[in-house]
Backbone as numpy.savetxt, mean C-alpha at the origin, in Angstrom:
# Nx Ny Nz CAx CAy CAz Cx Cy Cz
9.34 -23.22 -31.58 8.49 -22.05 -31.58 9.38 -20.82 -31.58
9.18 -19.94 -32.54 10.00 -18.72 -32.56 9.55 -17.75 -31.46
10.53 -17.14 -30.85 10.28 -16.17 -29.79 10.14 -14.79 -30.43
9.10 -14.03 -30.07 8.96 -12.69 -30.65 10.17 -11.83 -30.28
10.62 -11.03 -31.23 11.80 -10.22 -31.01 11.50 -9.00 -30.13
10.34 -8.40 -30.30 9.99 -7.22 -29.52 8.74 -7.55 -28.71
8.90 -7.49 -27.43 7.76 -7.73 -26.56 7.88 -6.82 -25.35
6.85 -6.09 -25.10 6.85 -5.21 -23.94 6.54 -6.05 -22.71
7.42 -6.00 -21.72 7.14 -6.78 -20.51 5.94 -6.19 -19.78
5.18 -7.03 -19.11 4.03 -6.51 -18.37 4.47 -5.61 -17.23
3.67 -4.63 -16.95 3.98 -3.71 -15.85 3.88 -4.47 -14.53
4.89 -4.31 -13.70 4.90 -4.97 -12.40 4.63 -3.94 -11.32
3.79 -4.31 -10.41 3.56 -3.45 -9.26 3.91 -4.25 -8.01
4.48 -3.57 -7.06 4.82 -4.21 -5.80 3.64 -4.08 -4.85
3.47 -5.08 -4.00 2.36 -5.05 -3.05 2.47 -3.86 -2.11
3.70 -3.47 -1.75 3.84 -2.32 -0.85 3.37 -1.04 -1.54
3.57 -0.95 -2.86 3.10 0.23 -3.59 1.58 0.24 -3.68
0.99 -0.94 -3.87 -0.46 -1.04 -3.90 -1.04 -0.66 -2.53
-0.44 -1.18 -1.46 -0.90 -0.86 -0.11 -0.78 0.63 0.15
0.34 1.22 -0.24 0.56 2.65 -0.06 -0.52 3.46 -0.78
-0.77 3.14 -2.02 -1.74 3.89 -2.82 -3.14 3.78 -2.22
-3.52 2.59 -1.80 -4.86 2.38 -1.26 -5.02 3.04 0.11
-3.99 2.95 0.96 -4.07 3.59 2.27 -4.05 5.11 2.14
-3.21 5.62 1.26 -3.14 7.06 1.05 -4.49 7.59 0.56
-5.09 6.88 -0.38 -6.40 7.28 -0.89 -7.44 7.25 0.23
-7.40 6.23 1.09 -8.35 6.12 2.20 -8.16 7.26 3.20
-6.93 7.68 3.40 -6.66 8.80 4.30 -7.17 10.10 3.69
-6.88 10.31 2.42 -7.25 11.57 1.78 -8.75 11.70 1.56
-9.47 10.58 1.34 -10.91 10.68 1.12 -11.72 10.59 2.42
-11.03 10.43 3.55 -11.70 10.43 4.84 -12.17 9.07 5.32
-11.91 8.02 4.57 -12.27 6.68 5.03 -11.55 6.36 6.33
-10.27 6.71 6.39 -9.50 6.60 7.62 -9.43 8.01 8.21
-9.99 8.15 9.39 -10.13 9.47 9.99 -8.87 9.90 10.76
-8.67 11.21 10.90 -7.54 11.72 11.68 -7.61 11.19 13.12
-6.49 10.76 13.64 -6.42 10.25 15.00 -6.81 8.79 15.14
-7.30 8.20 14.06 -7.71 6.79 14.12 -6.47 5.90 14.27
-6.57 4.93 15.14 -5.45 4.00 15.34 -5.48 2.96 14.22
-4.37 2.83 13.52 -4.26 1.88 12.41 -3.48 0.66 12.87
-4.08 -0.49 12.76 -3.43 -1.74 13.16 -3.15 -2.55 11.90
-1.89 -2.97 11.78 -1.50 -3.65 10.55 -2.30 -4.92 10.31
-2.68 -5.65 11.34 -3.46 -6.88 11.14 -4.85 -6.57 10.57
-5.48 -5.50 11.08 -6.79 -5.12 10.57 -6.70 -4.58 9.14
-5.68 -3.78 8.88 -5.49 -3.26 7.53 -5.19 -4.40 6.55
-4.44 -5.38 7.01 -4.13 -6.54 6.19 -5.40 -7.28 5.77
-6.30 -7.49 6.72 -7.56 -8.17 6.41 -8.43 -7.30 5.49
-8.45 -6.01 5.73 -9.27 -5.09 4.93 -8.79 -5.03 3.48
-7.47 -4.93 3.29 -6.91 -4.79 1.94 -6.63 -6.13 1.26
-6.64 -7.21 2.03 -6.35 -8.52 1.45 -4.88 -8.70 1.11
-4.02 -8.06 1.89 -2.57 -8.14 1.68 -1.92 -8.62 2.96
-0.72 -9.14 2.86 -0.02 -9.58 4.07 0.46 -8.36 4.86
0.87 -8.61 6.08 1.24 -7.51 6.97 2.53 -6.81 6.55
3.45 -7.49 5.91 4.72 -6.86 5.53 4.52 -5.68 4.58
3.79 -5.83 3.47 3.59 -4.65 2.62 2.80 -3.54 3.31
1.93 -3.92 4.24 1.17 -2.92 4.99 2.13 -2.10 5.86
3.03 -2.79 6.55 4.00 -2.09 7.41 4.91 -1.20 6.57
5.33 -1.68 5.41 6.19 -0.87 4.54 5.44 0.37 4.04
4.16 0.19 3.72 3.34 1.33 3.27 3.15 2.32 4.40
2.92 1.83 5.61 2.76 2.73 6.76 4.03 3.52 7.03
5.18 2.89 6.87 6.45 3.59 7.06 6.60 4.71 6.02
6.20 4.43 4.80 6.28 5.44 3.75 5.29 6.57 4.01
4.10 6.23 4.50 3.11 7.24 4.83 3.58 8.11 5.99
4.33 7.50 6.91 4.90 8.27 8.01 5.94 9.27 7.49
6.76 8.85 6.53 7.73 9.75 5.92 7.02 10.92 5.23
5.84 10.65 4.66 5.06 11.69 4.00 4.31 12.59 4.97
4.33 12.21 6.26 3.65 13.01 7.27 2.15 12.73 7.38
1.70 11.62 6.79 0.26 11.32 6.83 -0.13 10.43 8.00
0.82 9.72 8.59 0.55 8.91 9.78 1.69 9.12 10.78
1.40 8.81 12.04 2.40 8.84 13.09 2.44 7.47 13.73
3.63 7.03 14.08 3.73 5.75 14.80 4.01 6.03 16.26
3.47 5.16 17.09 3.64 5.33 18.54 4.43 4.16 19.10
């Protein structure tokens, strides 16, 4: 079988980027309210992702100033 010479690879997204985008959107649209305590296990169940990408997304959101960790 001949292999095509030019093929665009499919776009890859990382789970941490998906978690970040979805959590950021939830914060900005008010789904997650200011002062609300965010628990990675609950967010994991809500988003259907494992806890590691959730924690990585929360760390990035903290760098952006959208969440605080205690």
